[in-house]
PDB file of C-alpha atoms in Angstrom:
ATOM      1  CA  UNK Q   1       0.000   0.000   0.000  1.00  0.00           C
ATOM      2  CA  UNK Q   2       1.287   3.408  -0.959  1.00  0.00           C
ATOM      3  CA  UNK Q   3       1.316   6.060   1.746  1.00  0.00           C
ATOM      4  CA  UNK Q   4       2.861   9.489   2.022  1.00  0.00           C
ATOM      5  CA  UNK Q   5       6.629   8.979   2.247  1.00  0.00           C
ATOM      6  CA  UNK Q   6       6.376   5.375   1.100  1.00  0.00           C
ATOM      7  CA  UNK Q   7       6.017   4.678  -2.580  1.00  0.00           C
ATOM      8  CA  UNK Q   8       5.757   0.983  -1.960  1.00  0.00           C
ATOM      9  CA  UNK Q   9       7.841  -1.764  -3.443  1.00  0.00           C
ATOM     10  CA  UNK Q  10       7.072  -0.788  -7.026  1.00  0.00           C
ATOM     11  CA  UNK Q  11       8.434   2.177  -8.924  1.00  0.00           C
ATOM     12  CA  UNK Q  12       6.041   4.530 -10.700  1.00  0.00           C
ATOM     13  CA  UNK Q  13       7.084   3.265 -14.083  1.00  0.00           C
ATOM     14  CA  UNK Q  14       5.984  -0.214 -13.028  1.00  0.00           C
ATOM     15  CA  UNK Q  15       2.551   1.139 -12.079  1.00  0.00           C
ATOM     16  CA  UNK Q  16       1.895   2.050 -15.701  1.00  0.00           C
ATOM     17  CA  UNK Q  17       1.451  -1.150 -17.660  1.00  0.00           C
ATOM     18  CA  UNK Q  18       2.260   0.829 -20.827  1.00  0.00           C
ATOM     19  CA  UNK Q  19       5.353   2.543 -19.450  1.00  0.00           C
ATOM     20  CA  UNK Q  20       7.638   0.214 -21.335  1.00  0.00           C
ATOM     21  CA  UNK Q  21       6.277   1.618 -24.556  1.00  0.00           C
ATOM     22  CA  UNK Q  22       7.691   5.081 -23.926  1.00  0.00           C
ATOM     23  CA  UNK Q  23      11.294   6.024 -24.466  1.00  0.00           C
ATOM     24  CA  UNK Q  24      11.777   7.417 -20.967  1.00  0.00           C
ATOM     25  CA  UNK Q  25      10.134   4.334 -19.456  1.00  0.00           C
ATOM     26  CA  UNK Q  26      12.466   2.044 -21.313  1.00  0.00           C
ATOM     27  CA  UNK Q  27      15.415   4.167 -20.170  1.00  0.00           C
ATOM     28  CA  UNK Q  28      14.408   3.637 -16.576  1.00  0.00           C
ATOM     29  CA  UNK Q  29      14.020  -0.096 -16.975  1.00  0.00           C
ATOM     30  CA  UNK Q  30      10.235  -0.437 -17.312  1.00  0.00           C
ATOM     31  CA  UNK Q  31       9.154  -3.943 -18.186  1.00  0.00           C
ATOM     32  CA  UNK Q  32       5.949  -5.208 -19.800  1.00  0.00           C
ATOM     33  CA  UNK Q  33       3.409  -6.538 -17.394  1.00  0.00           C
ATOM     34  CA  UNK Q  34       3.920 -10.039 -16.089  1.00  0.00           C
ATOM     35  CA  UNK Q  35       1.420 -12.726 -15.791  1.00  0.00           C
ATOM     36  CA  UNK Q  36      -1.508 -11.900 -13.622  1.00  0.00           C
ATOM     37  CA  UNK Q  37      -0.880  -8.193 -12.851  1.00  0.00           C
ATOM     38  CA  UNK Q  38      -0.736  -4.617 -13.918  1.00  0.00           C
ATOM     39  CA  UNK Q  39      -3.199  -1.782 -14.372  1.00  0.00           C
ATOM     40  CA  UNK Q  40      -6.299  -3.039 -16.022  1.00  0.00           C
ATOM     41  CA  UNK Q  41      -5.259  -6.633 -15.648  1.00  0.00           C
ATOM     42  CA  UNK Q  42      -6.304  -9.058 -12.945  1.00  0.00           C
ATOM     43  CA  UNK Q  43      -3.430  -9.847 -10.640  1.00  0.00           C
ATOM     44  CA  UNK Q  44      -2.475 -10.844  -7.149  1.00  0.00           C
ATOM     45  CA  UNK Q  45      -4.548  -9.468  -4.339  1.00  0.00           C
ATOM     46  CA  UNK Q  46      -3.214  -7.262  -1.646  1.00  0.00           C
ATOM     47  CA  UNK Q  47      -0.521  -9.014   0.346  1.00  0.00           C
ATOM     48  CA  UNK Q  48       0.536 -11.175  -2.581  1.00  0.00           C
ATOM     49  CA  UNK Q  49       2.416  -8.469  -4.439  1.00  0.00           C
ATOM     50  CA  UNK Q  50       5.915  -9.321  -5.558  1.00  0.00           C
ATOM     51  CA  UNK Q  51       8.784  -7.042  -6.286  1.00  0.00           C
ATOM     52  CA  UNK Q  52       8.668  -5.814  -9.877  1.00  0.00           C
ATOM     53  CA  UNK Q  53       4.998  -6.765 -10.306  1.00  0.00           C
ATOM     54  CA  UNK Q  54       2.653  -3.805 -10.853  1.00  0.00           C
ATOM     55  CA  UNK Q  55       0.141  -3.073  -8.153  1.00  0.00           C
ATOM     56  CA  UNK Q  56      -3.265  -4.570  -8.627  1.00  0.00           C
ATOM     57  CA  UNK Q  57      -5.979  -2.087  -9.690  1.00  0.00           C
ATOM     58  CA  UNK Q  58      -8.632  -1.248  -7.243  1.00  0.00           C
ATOM     59  CA  UNK Q  59     -11.343  -1.849  -9.885  1.00  0.00           C
ATOM     60  CA  UNK Q  60     -10.935  -5.255 -11.359  1.00  0.00           C
ATOM     61  CA  UNK Q  61     -11.828  -5.942 -14.961  1.00  0.00           C
ATOM     62  CA  UNK Q  62     -14.737  -8.291 -15.390  1.00  0.00           C
ATOM     63  CA  UNK Q  63     -16.223 -10.016 -18.317  1.00  0.00           C
ATOM     64  CA  UNK Q  64     -18.886  -8.126 -20.194  1.00  0.00           C
ATOM     65  CA  UNK Q  65     -22.227  -8.722 -18.510  1.00  0.00           C
ATOM     66  CA  UNK Q  66     -20.700 -10.075 -15.313  1.00  0.00           C
ATOM     67  CA  UNK Q  67     -21.123  -6.931 -13.236  1.00  0.00           C
ATOM     68  CA  UNK Q  68     -24.476  -5.132 -13.033  1.00  0.00           C
ATOM     69  CA  UNK Q  69     -24.352  -1.602 -11.740  1.00  0.00           C
ATOM     70  CA  UNK Q  70     -27.076  -0.829  -9.234  1.00  0.00           C
ATOM     71  CA  UNK Q  71     -28.346  -4.389  -9.534  1.00  0.00           C
ATOM     72  CA  UNK Q  72     -31.539  -3.279 -11.411  1.00  0.00           C
ATOM     73  CA  UNK Q  73     -33.634  -6.381 -12.012  1.00  0.00           C
ATOM     74  CA  UNK Q  74     -34.423  -7.131 -15.614  1.00  0.00           C
ATOM     75  CA  UNK Q  75     -38.020  -6.688 -16.721  1.00  0.00           C
ATOM     76  CA  UNK Q  76     -39.846  -8.423 -19.435  1.00  0.00           C
ATOM     77  CA  UNK Q  77     -40.866  -6.289 -22.425  1.00  0.00           C
ATOM     78  CA  UNK Q  78     -44.508  -5.521 -22.091  1.00  0.00           C
ATOM     79  CA  UNK Q  79     -44.948  -3.658 -25.411  1.00  0.00           C
ATOM     80  CA  UNK Q  80     -45.739   0.030 -25.857  1.00  0.00           C
ATOM     81  CA  UNK Q  81     -47.895   1.603 -23.156  1.00  0.00           C
ATOM     82  CA  UNK Q  82     -51.566   1.716 -23.978  1.00  0.00           C
ATOM     83  CA  UNK Q  83     -52.839   5.204 -24.778  1.00  0.00           C
ATOM     84  CA  UNK Q  84     -55.449   6.176 -22.326  1.00  0.00           C
ATOM     85  CA  UNK Q  85     -58.421   8.312 -23.237  1.00  0.00           C
ATOM     86  CA  UNK Q  86     -58.626  11.934 -22.260  1.00  0.00           C
ATOM     87  CA  UNK Q  87     -59.240  12.767 -18.687  1.00  0.00           C
ATOM     88  CA  UNK Q  88     -62.641  14.006 -17.707  1.00  0.00           C
ATOM     89  CA  UNK Q  89     -61.226  17.510 -17.480  1.00  0.00           C
ATOM     90  CA  UNK Q  90     -59.824  17.385 -21.038  1.00  0.00           C
ATOM     91  CA  UNK Q  91     -62.436  18.101 -23.729  1.00  0.00           C
ATOM     92  CA  UNK Q  92     -62.284  17.455 -27.434  1.00  0.00           C
ATOM     93  CA  UNK Q  93     -60.359  20.141 -29.318  1.00  0.00           C
ATOM     94  CA  UNK Q  94     -58.425  21.270 -26.214  1.00  0.00           C
ATOM     95  CA  UNK Q  95     -54.612  20.878 -26.307  1.00  0.00           C
ATOM     96  CA  UNK Q  96     -52.979  18.441 -23.912  1.00  0.00           C
ATOM     97  CA  UNK Q  97     -50.894  19.760 -21.062  1.00  0.00           C
ATOM     98  CA  UNK Q  98     -47.566  19.006 -22.699  1.00  0.00           C
ATOM     99  CA  UNK Q  99     -48.581  21.034 -25.758  1.00  0.00           C
ATOM    100  CA  UNK Q 100     -50.208  23.933 -23.970  1.00  0.00           C
ATOM    101  CA  UNK Q 101     -48.840  27.448 -24.309  1.00  0.00           C
ATOM    102  CA  UNK Q 102     -46.295  28.481 -21.676  1.00  0.00           C
ATOM    103  CA  UNK Q 103     -48.540  31.206 -20.320  1.00  0.00           C
ATOM    104  CA  UNK Q 104     -51.147  28.563 -19.312  1.00  0.00           C
ATOM    105  CA  UNK Q 105     -48.819  27.024 -16.761  1.00  0.00           C
ATOM    106  CA  UNK Q 106     -48.643  28.433 -13.241  1.00  0.00           C
ATOM    107  CA  UNK Q 107     -45.910  31.054 -13.185  1.00  0.00           C
ATOM    108  CA  UNK Q 108     -45.597  30.945 -16.984  1.00  0.00           C
ATOM    109  CA  UNK Q 109     -44.974  33.897 -19.268  1.00  0.00           C
ATOM    110  CA  UNK Q 110     -47.799  36.473 -19.332  1.00  0.00           C
ATOM    111  CA  UNK Q 111     -49.919  36.443 -22.501  1.00  0.00           C
ATOM    112  CA  UNK Q 112     -48.623  38.744 -25.229  1.00  0.00           C
ATOM    113  CA  UNK Q 113     -50.679  41.838 -25.696  1.00  0.00           C
ATOM    114  CA  UNK Q 114     -51.773  42.648 -29.269  1.00  0.00           C
ATOM    115  CA  UNK Q 115     -51.555  46.078 -30.843  1.00  0.00           C
ATOM    116  CA  UNK Q 116     -54.021  48.651 -29.560  1.00  0.00           C
ATOM    117  CA  UNK Q 117     -57.282  48.787 -31.578  1.00  0.00           C
ATOM    118  CA  UNK Q 118     -57.453  51.382 -34.318  1.00  0.00           C
ATOM    119  CA  UNK Q 119     -59.379  54.491 -33.511  1.00  0.00           C
ATOM    120  CA  UNK Q 120     -62.364  55.097 -35.779  1.00  0.00           C
ATOM    121  CA  UNK Q 121     -64.377  58.195 -36.383  1.00  0.00           C
ATOM    122  CA  UNK Q 122     -63.116  61.674 -35.765  1.00  0.00           C
ATOM    123  CA  UNK Q 123     -61.259  60.943 -32.520  1.00  0.00           C
ATOM    124  CA  UNK Q 124     -57.527  60.769 -32.079  1.00  0.00           C
ATOM    125  CA  UNK Q 125     -54.841  62.723 -33.831  1.00  0.00           C
ATOM    126  CA  UNK Q 126     -55.301  61.148 -37.295  1.00  0.00           C
ATOM    127  CA  UNK Q 127     -55.578  63.178 -40.504  1.00  0.00           C
ATOM    128  CA  UNK Q 128     -58.479  65.583 -40.730  1.00  0.00           C
ATOM    129  CA  UNK Q 129     -60.222  63.914 -43.699  1.00  0.00           C
ATOM    130  CA  UNK Q 130     -63.240  66.185 -43.443  1.00  0.00           C
ATOM    131  CA  UNK Q 131     -61.065  69.262 -43.798  1.00  0.00           C
ATOM    132  CA  UNK Q 132     -59.173  67.750 -46.719  1.00  0.00           C
ATOM    133  CA  UNK Q 133     -62.447  66.922 -48.499  1.00  0.00           C
ATOM    134  CA  UNK Q 134     -63.774  70.452 -48.048  1.00  0.00           C
ATOM    135  CA  UNK Q 135     -60.508  71.857 -49.404  1.00  0.00           C
ATOM    136  CA  UNK Q 136     -60.626  69.591 -52.468  1.00  0.00           C
ATOM    137  CA  UNK Q 137     -64.225  70.608 -53.222  1.00  0.00           C
ATOM    138  CA  UNK Q 138     -63.286  74.267 -52.927  1.00  0.00           C
ATOM    139  CA  UNK Q 139     -60.384  73.860 -55.364  1.00  0.00           C
ATOM    140  CA  UNK Q 140     -62.595  72.087 -57.935  1.00  0.00           C
ATOM    141  CA  UNK Q 141     -65.275  74.782 -57.610  1.00  0.00           C
ATOM    142  CA  UNK Q 142     -62.682  77.524 -58.150  1.00  0.00           C
ATOM    143  CA  UNK Q 143     -61.378  75.797 -61.286  1.00  0.00           C
ATOM    144  CA  UNK Q 144     -64.904  75.406 -62.718  1.00  0.00           C
ATOM    145  CA  UNK Q 145     -65.730  79.061 -62.039  1.00  0.00           C
ATOM    146  CA  UNK Q 146     -62.475  80.150 -63.696  1.00  0.00           C
ATOM    147  CA  UNK Q 147     -63.235  78.108 -66.816  1.00  0.00           C
ATOM    148  CA  UNK Q 148     -66.763  79.522 -67.023  1.00  0.00           C
ATOM    149  CA  UNK Q 149     -65.464  83.101 -66.721  1.00  0.00           C
ATOM    150  CA  UNK Q 150     -62.847  82.457 -69.411  1.00  0.00           C
ATOM    151  CA  UNK Q 151     -65.445  81.041 -71.810  1.00  0.00           C
ATOM    152  CA  UNK Q 152     -67.782  83.959 -71.185  1.00  0.00           C
ATOM    153  CA  UNK Q 153     -64.969  86.437 -71.834  1.00  0.00           C
ATOM    154  CA  UNK Q 154     -63.981  84.704 -75.075  1.00  0.00           C
ATOM    155  CA  UNK Q 155     -67.601  84.682 -76.231  1.00  0.00           C
ATOM    156  CA  UNK Q 156     -67.944  88.400 -75.513  1.00  0.00           C
ATOM    157  CA  UNK Q 157     -64.744  89.178 -77.384  1.00  0.00           C
ATOM    158  CA  UNK Q 158     -65.931  87.140 -80.373  1.00  0.00           C
ATOM    159  CA  UNK Q 159     -69.238  89.015 -80.454  1.00  0.00           C
ATOM    160  CA  UNK Q 160     -67.405  92.330 -80.380  1.00  0.00           C
ATOM    161  CA  UNK Q 161     -65.133  91.243 -83.250  1.00  0.00           C
ATOM    162  CA  UNK Q 162     -68.132  90.151 -85.317  1.00  0.00           C
ATOM    163  CA  UNK Q 163     -69.877  93.473 -84.712  1.00  0.00           C
ATOM    164  CA  UNK Q 164     -66.736  95.353 -85.720  1.00  0.00           C
ATOM    165  CA  UNK Q 165     -66.280  93.307 -88.881  1.00  0.00           C
ATOM    166  CA  UNK Q 166     -69.961  93.680 -89.891  1.00  0.00           C
ATOM    167  CA  UNK Q 167     -71.215  97.083 -88.682  1.00  0.00           C
ATOM    168  CA  UNK Q 168     -74.939  97.599 -89.014  1.00  0.00           C
ATOM    169  CA  UNK Q 169     -75.565  93.914 -89.695  1.00  0.00           C
ATOM    170  CA  UNK Q 170     -78.065  92.218 -87.427  1.00  0.00           C
ATOM    171  CA  UNK Q 171     -80.144  89.067 -87.421  1.00  0.00           C
ATOM    172  CA  UNK Q 172     -83.237  91.050 -88.357  1.00  0.00           C
ATOM    173  CA  UNK Q 173     -81.529  92.478 -91.468  1.00  0.00           C
ATOM    174  CA  UNK Q 174     -80.305  89.137 -92.807  1.00  0.00           C
ATOM    175  CA  UNK Q 175     -82.727  87.971 -95.525  1.00  0.00           C
ATOM    176  CA  UNK Q 176     -83.655  84.317 -95.762  1.00  0.00           C
ATOM    177  CA  UNK Q 177     -82.868  82.289 -98.826  1.00  0.00           C
ATOM    178  CA  UNK Q 178     -86.572  81.504 -99.234  1.00  0.00           C
ATOM    179  CA  UNK Q 179     -89.480  83.983 -99.089  1.00  0.00           C
ATOM    180  CA  UNK Q 180     -91.012  84.406 -95.663  1.00  0.00           C
ATOM    181  CA  UNK Q 181     -94.131  82.436 -94.833  1.00  0.00           C
ATOM    182  CA  UNK Q 182     -95.142  84.770 -92.031  1.00  0.00           C
ATOM    183  CA  UNK Q 183     -97.159  87.767 -93.341  1.00  0.00           C
ATOM    184  CA  UNK Q 184     -96.478  89.698 -90.129  1.00  0.00           C
ATOM    185  CA  UNK Q 185     -92.693  89.271 -90.369  1.00  0.00           C
ATOM    186  CA  UNK Q 186     -90.810  91.416 -92.847  1.00  0.00           C
ATOM    187  CA  UNK Q 187     -87.114  92.027 -93.273  1.00  0.00           C
ATOM    188  CA  UNK Q 188     -86.001  95.599 -92.737  1.00  0.00           C
ATOM    189  CA  UNK Q 189     -83.610  97.364 -95.081  1.00  0.00           C
ATOM    190  CA  UNK Q 190     -80.136  98.312 -93.865  1.00  0.00           C
ATOM    191  CA  UNK Q 191     -79.650 101.984 -93.043  1.00  0.00           C
ATOM    192  CA  UNK Q 192     -77.488 102.614 -96.128  1.00  0.00           C
ATOM    193  CA  UNK Q 193     -79.861 100.832 -98.557  1.00  0.00           C
ATOM    194  CA  UNK Q 194     -83.130 102.377 -99.736  1.00  0.00           C
ATOM    195  CA  UNK Q 195     -86.665 101.408 -98.703  1.00  0.00           C
ATOM    196  CA  UNK Q 196     -89.905 103.051-100.024  1.00  0.00           C
ATOM    197  CA  UNK Q 197     -93.657 102.698 -99.875  1.00  0.00           C
ATOM    198  CA  UNK Q 198     -95.206 101.443-103.118  1.00  0.00           C
ATOM    199  CA  UNK Q 199     -97.819 104.216-102.903  1.00  0.00           C
ATOM    200  CA  UNK Q 200     -95.050 106.847-103.351  1.00  0.00           C
ATOM    201  CA  UNK Q 201     -93.578 105.302-106.522  1.00  0.00           C
ATOM    202  CA  UNK Q 202     -94.379 105.827-110.208  1.00  0.00           C
ATOM    203  CA  UNK Q 203     -97.505 103.923-111.192  1.00  0.00           C
ATOM    204  CA  UNK Q 204     -98.552 102.729-114.644  1.00  0.00           C
ATOM    205  CA  UNK Q 205    -101.567 101.200-116.326  1.00  0.00           C
ATOM    206  CA  UNK Q 206    -104.497 100.461-114.066  1.00  0.00           C
ATOM    207  CA  UNK Q 207    -102.451 100.553-110.855  1.00  0.00           C
ATOM    208  CA  UNK Q 208    -103.702 103.024-108.258  1.00  0.00           C
ATOM    209  CA  UNK Q 209    -103.298 103.832-104.548  1.00  0.00           C
ATOM    210  CA  UNK Q 210    -105.750 102.324-102.073  1.00  0.00           C
ATOM    211  CA  UNK Q 211    -106.282 102.324 -98.305  1.00  0.00           C
ATOM    212  CA  UNK Q 212    -109.331 100.118 -97.965  1.00  0.00           C
ATOM    213  CA  UNK Q 213    -107.448  96.954 -96.805  1.00  0.00           C
ATOM    214  CA  UNK Q 214    -106.212  97.106 -93.205  1.00  0.00           C
ATOM    215  CA  UNK Q 215    -102.752  95.868 -92.293  1.00  0.00           C
ATOM    216  CA  UNK Q 216    -100.641  97.707 -94.884  1.00  0.00           C
ATOM    217  CA  UNK Q 217     -97.367  99.150 -93.527  1.00  0.00           C
ATOM    218  CA  UNK Q 218     -97.204 102.085 -95.923  1.00  0.00           C
ATOM    219  CA  UNK Q 219     -97.697 105.603 -94.588  1.00  0.00           C
ATOM    220  CA  UNK Q 220    -101.332 106.051 -93.601  1.00  0.00           C
ATOM    221  CA  UNK Q 221    -102.029 102.425 -94.533  1.00  0.00           C
ATOM    222  CA  UNK Q 222    -101.679 103.261 -98.248  1.00  0.00           C
ATOM    223  CA  UNK Q 223    -100.792 100.599-100.837  1.00  0.00           C
ATOM    224  CA  UNK Q 224    -100.971 100.066-104.623  1.00  0.00           C
ATOM    225  CA  UNK Q 225    -104.048  98.134-105.757  1.00  0.00           C
ATOM    226  CA  UNK Q 226    -105.980  97.364-108.919  1.00  0.00           C
ATOM    227  CA  UNK Q 227    -102.868  95.661-110.200  1.00  0.00           C
ATOM    228  CA  UNK Q 228    -104.632  92.654-111.714  1.00  0.00           C
ATOM    229  CA  UNK Q 229    -104.589  93.754-115.366  1.00  0.00           C
ATOM    230  CA  UNK Q 230    -101.965  93.604-118.121  1.00  0.00           C
ATOM    231  CA  UNK Q 231     -99.957  96.837-118.236  1.00  0.00           C
ATOM    232  CA  UNK Q 232    -100.297  97.723-114.559  1.00  0.00           C
ATOM    233  CA  UNK Q 233     -96.883  98.621-113.143  1.00  0.00           C
ATOM    234  CA  UNK Q 234     -94.878 100.196-110.326  1.00  0.00           C
ATOM    235  CA  UNK Q 235     -91.438 101.716-111.064  1.00  0.00           C
ATOM    236  CA  UNK Q 236     -88.803 102.261-108.331  1.00  0.00           C
ATOM    237  CA  UNK Q 237     -85.420 103.980-108.728  1.00  0.00           C
ATOM    238  CA  UNK Q 238     -83.165 103.081-105.762  1.00  0.00           C
ATOM    239  CA  UNK Q 239     -79.623 104.425-105.357  1.00  0.00           C
ATOM    240  CA  UNK Q 240     -77.059 101.762-104.268  1.00  0.00           C
ATOM    241  CA  UNK Q 241     -73.515 102.450-102.989  1.00  0.00           C
ATOM    242  CA  UNK Q 242     -71.817  99.798-105.110  1.00  0.00           C
ATOM    243  CA  UNK Q 243     -72.517  97.363-107.914  1.00  0.00           C
ATOM    244  CA  UNK Q 244     -73.394  93.812-107.032  1.00  0.00           C
ATOM    245  CA  UNK Q 245     -76.131  91.372-106.268  1.00  0.00           C
ATOM    246  CA  UNK Q 246     -78.919  92.400-103.905  1.00  0.00           C
ATOM    247  CA  UNK Q 247     -82.133  91.006-102.536  1.00  0.00           C
ATOM    248  CA  UNK Q 248     -85.220  92.908-103.751  1.00  0.00           C
ATOM    249  CA  UNK Q 249     -87.838  92.568-101.004  1.00  0.00           C
ATOM    250  CA  UNK Q 250     -91.573  93.152-101.564  1.00  0.00           C
ATOM    251  CA  UNK Q 251     -94.341  93.418 -98.963  1.00  0.00           C
ATOM    252  CA  UNK Q 252     -97.571  92.342-100.697  1.00  0.00           C
ATOM    253  CA  UNK Q 253    -101.113  91.188 -99.951  1.00  0.00           C
ATOM    254  CA  UNK Q 254    -103.162  88.473-101.690  1.00  0.00           C
ATOM    255  CA  UNK Q 255    -106.660  87.030-101.111  1.00  0.00           C
ATOM    256  CA  UNK Q 256    -105.353  83.552-100.283  1.00  0.00           C
ATOM    257  CA  UNK Q 257    -104.395  82.857-103.935  1.00  0.00           C
ATOM    258  CA  UNK Q 258    -100.862  82.723-105.420  1.00  0.00           C
ATOM    259  CA  UNK Q 259     -99.721  85.609-107.626  1.00  0.00           C
ATOM    260  CA  UNK Q 260     -96.645  86.755-109.587  1.00  0.00           C
ATOM    261  CA  UNK Q 261     -95.335  89.699-111.636  1.00  0.00           C
ATOM    262  CA  UNK Q 262     -92.561  90.513-114.131  1.00  0.00           C
ATOM    263  CA  UNK Q 263     -89.308  92.203-112.943  1.00  0.00           C
ATOM    264  CA  UNK Q 264     -87.506  94.573-115.297  1.00  0.00           C
ATOM    265  CA  UNK Q 265     -84.010  95.841-114.314  1.00  0.00           C
ATOM    266  CA  UNK Q 266     -82.678  98.925-116.103  1.00  0.00           C
ATOM    267  CA  UNK Q 267     -84.902  98.170-119.116  1.00  0.00           C
ATOM    268  CA  UNK Q 268     -84.209  94.427-119.272  1.00  0.00           C
ATOM    269  CA  UNK Q 269     -86.885  91.926-118.219  1.00  0.00           C
ATOM    270  CA  UNK Q 270     -85.793  89.136-115.907  1.00  0.00           C
ATOM    271  CA  UNK Q 271     -86.515  85.555-116.834  1.00  0.00           C
ATOM    272  CA  UNK Q 272     -87.781  84.734-113.362  1.00  0.00           C
ATOM    273  CA  UNK Q 273     -90.832  86.628-112.101  1.00  0.00           C
ATOM    274  CA  UNK Q 274     -91.442  88.009-108.610  1.00  0.00           C
ATOM    275  CA  UNK Q 275     -93.010  85.069-106.774  1.00  0.00           C
ATOM    276  CA  UNK Q 276     -95.983  86.158-104.644  1.00  0.00           C
ATOM    277  CA  UNK Q 277     -97.198  82.799-103.373  1.00  0.00           C
ATOM    278  CA  UNK Q 278     -99.507  82.293-100.403  1.00  0.00           C
ATOM    279  CA  UNK Q 279     -96.625  81.378 -98.049  1.00  0.00           C
ATOM    280  CA  UNK Q 280     -98.727  82.316 -95.006  1.00  0.00           C
ATOM    281  CA  UNK Q 281    -101.572  80.038 -96.059  1.00  0.00           C
ATOM    282  CA  UNK Q 282    -104.050  82.856 -95.582  1.00  0.00           C
ATOM    283  CA  UNK Q 283    -107.710  81.984 -96.152  1.00  0.00           C
ATOM    284  CA  UNK Q 284    -109.147  82.543 -99.622  1.00  0.00           C
ATOM    285  CA  UNK Q 285    -110.869  85.897-100.114  1.00  0.00           C
ATOM    286  CA  UNK Q 286    -109.408  87.459 -96.931  1.00  0.00           C
ATOM    287  CA  UNK Q 287    -107.199  90.345 -98.104  1.00  0.00           C
ATOM    288  CA  UNK Q 288    -106.551  91.651 -94.583  1.00  0.00           C
ATOM    289  CA  UNK Q 289    -104.903  88.360 -93.552  1.00  0.00           C
ATOM    290  CA  UNK Q 290    -102.977  87.949 -96.776  1.00  0.00           C
ATOM    291  CA  UNK Q 291    -100.115  90.405 -96.057  1.00  0.00           C
ATOM    292  CA  UNK Q 292     -96.679  88.739 -96.313  1.00  0.00           C
ATOM    293  CA  UNK Q 293     -93.292  89.292 -97.971  1.00  0.00           C
ATOM    294  CA  UNK Q 294     -90.999  87.718-100.550  1.00  0.00           C
ATOM    295  CA  UNK Q 295     -87.742  88.544-102.353  1.00  0.00           C
ATOM    296  CA  UNK Q 296     -85.871  88.040-105.631  1.00  0.00           C
ATOM    297  CA  UNK Q 297     -82.144  88.284-106.373  1.00  0.00           C
ATOM    298  CA  UNK Q 298     -81.249  91.193-108.665  1.00  0.00           C
ATOM    299  CA  UNK Q 299     -77.952  92.434-110.116  1.00  0.00           C
ATOM    300  CA  UNK Q 300     -77.655  96.227-109.750  1.00  0.00           C
ATOM    301  CA  UNK Q 301     -75.150  98.827-110.872  1.00  0.00           C
ATOM    302  CA  UNK Q 302     -73.525 101.399-108.630  1.00  0.00           C
ATOM    303  CA  UNK Q 303     -75.736 104.462-108.231  1.00  0.00           C
ATOM    304  CA  UNK Q 304     -79.350 104.806-109.406  1.00  0.00           C
ATOM    305  CA  UNK Q 305     -81.057 101.740-110.873  1.00  0.00           C
ATOM    306  CA  UNK Q 306     -84.558 101.406-112.378  1.00  0.00           C
ATOM    307  CA  UNK Q 307     -86.625  98.507-111.066  1.00  0.00           C
ATOM    308  CA  UNK Q 308     -90.054  97.931-112.587  1.00  0.00           C
ATOM    309  CA  UNK Q 309     -92.636  95.424-111.390  1.00  0.00           C
ATOM    310  CA  UNK Q 310     -95.415  94.927-113.915  1.00  0.00           C
ATOM    311  CA  UNK Q 311     -98.313  92.667-114.841  1.00  0.00           C
ATOM    312  CA  UNK Q 312     -97.576  91.099-118.207  1.00  0.00           C
ATOM    313  CA  UNK Q 313     -99.109  88.372-120.295  1.00  0.00           C
ATOM    314  CA  UNK Q 314     -98.957  85.080-118.441  1.00  0.00           C
ATOM    315  CA  UNK Q 315     -98.691  86.680-115.002  1.00  0.00           C
ATOM    316  CA  UNK Q 316    -101.244  86.265-112.211  1.00  0.00           C
ATOM    317  CA  UNK Q 317    -101.322  89.758-110.792  1.00  0.00           C
ATOM    318  CA  UNK Q 318    -104.237  89.714-108.310  1.00  0.00           C
ATOM    319  CA  UNK Q 319    -102.186  91.331-105.496  1.00  0.00           C
ATOM    320  CA  UNK Q 320    -101.761  94.575-103.547  1.00  0.00           C
ATOM    321  CA  UNK Q 321     -98.209  96.081-103.353  1.00  0.00           C
ATOM    322  CA  UNK Q 322     -97.176  97.647-100.022  1.00  0.00           C
ATOM    323  CA  UNK Q 323     -93.393  98.340 -99.748  1.00  0.00           C
ATOM    324  CA  UNK Q 324     -90.061  97.808-101.597  1.00  0.00           C
ATOM    325  CA  UNK Q 325     -86.535  97.609-100.020  1.00  0.00           C
ATOM    326  CA  UNK Q 326     -83.060  96.247-100.748  1.00  0.00           C
ATOM    327  CA  UNK Q 327     -80.786  94.062 -98.646  1.00  0.00           C
ATOM    328  CA  UNK Q 328     -77.334  92.500 -99.213  1.00  0.00           C
ATOM    329  CA  UNK Q 329     -77.440  89.214-101.053  1.00  0.00           C
ATOM    330  CA  UNK Q 330     -75.136  87.556 -98.506  1.00  0.00           C
TER     331      UNK Q 330
END
């Protein structure tokens, strides 16, 4: 037995059964283990040690399976444990204890709090959507008003330009391409073009002035009647500022029956007569309701021109003549 101050009969190199393998162990005379001894080998028990024989280990080597630590008795294999049904406290759909969340255990982690609910309505410090909406509506309204003002200004400027380009021209002075069908509506002559009552013009043949039919626009209600015979005529001599084509307007009255007459310009008869149809569809025999107007295109020279309206062979001249006037052709 080795004690402090006594290393026993064996040297340290003999205690190591593998000491002879090392160079320093061989230098000191270490020998391989002898029969029945050495570390890890069974050998003589205490008291039977011999000089040069390694000391017997305290833990002896045994054959595999010889020593059983703790002496736990062997049990027969009974198969896998039978799975028991859920306890009365555990309901279907509920997790078992080993799979429960940590916060469900006593002393477990506190449940995690979710984000605070969003504020709805007008509370909180969110954006003022009502104010933004009012601002957007105000901007749109301002834009619409600006566009309307701009359009109105452009329209006014255009009207002014048209008036400047066509002085004295108005909708009432523009003659229609077809004779008027309204006996009460008559185109008025421009200020620089002549207009005269038929009763003030030169008469020929059977034509004579009359005032017995109401509705004539001539001065004092006078007009030229008794025109329904060959040779009856009215001659007018208007003065025009320039040569060109004009519209020769005539205010006439008929008893609900179409009429016509021959036009002679500066001594030359026109191929197309003055058409005095019943455009107003006035009743037959009613002279007072038969007043209406018509026009014919004529080519005039600059200055004084002679215009003669007469009843010739082939004409239907049963009409009263009220007024003559000129208007631009376009």
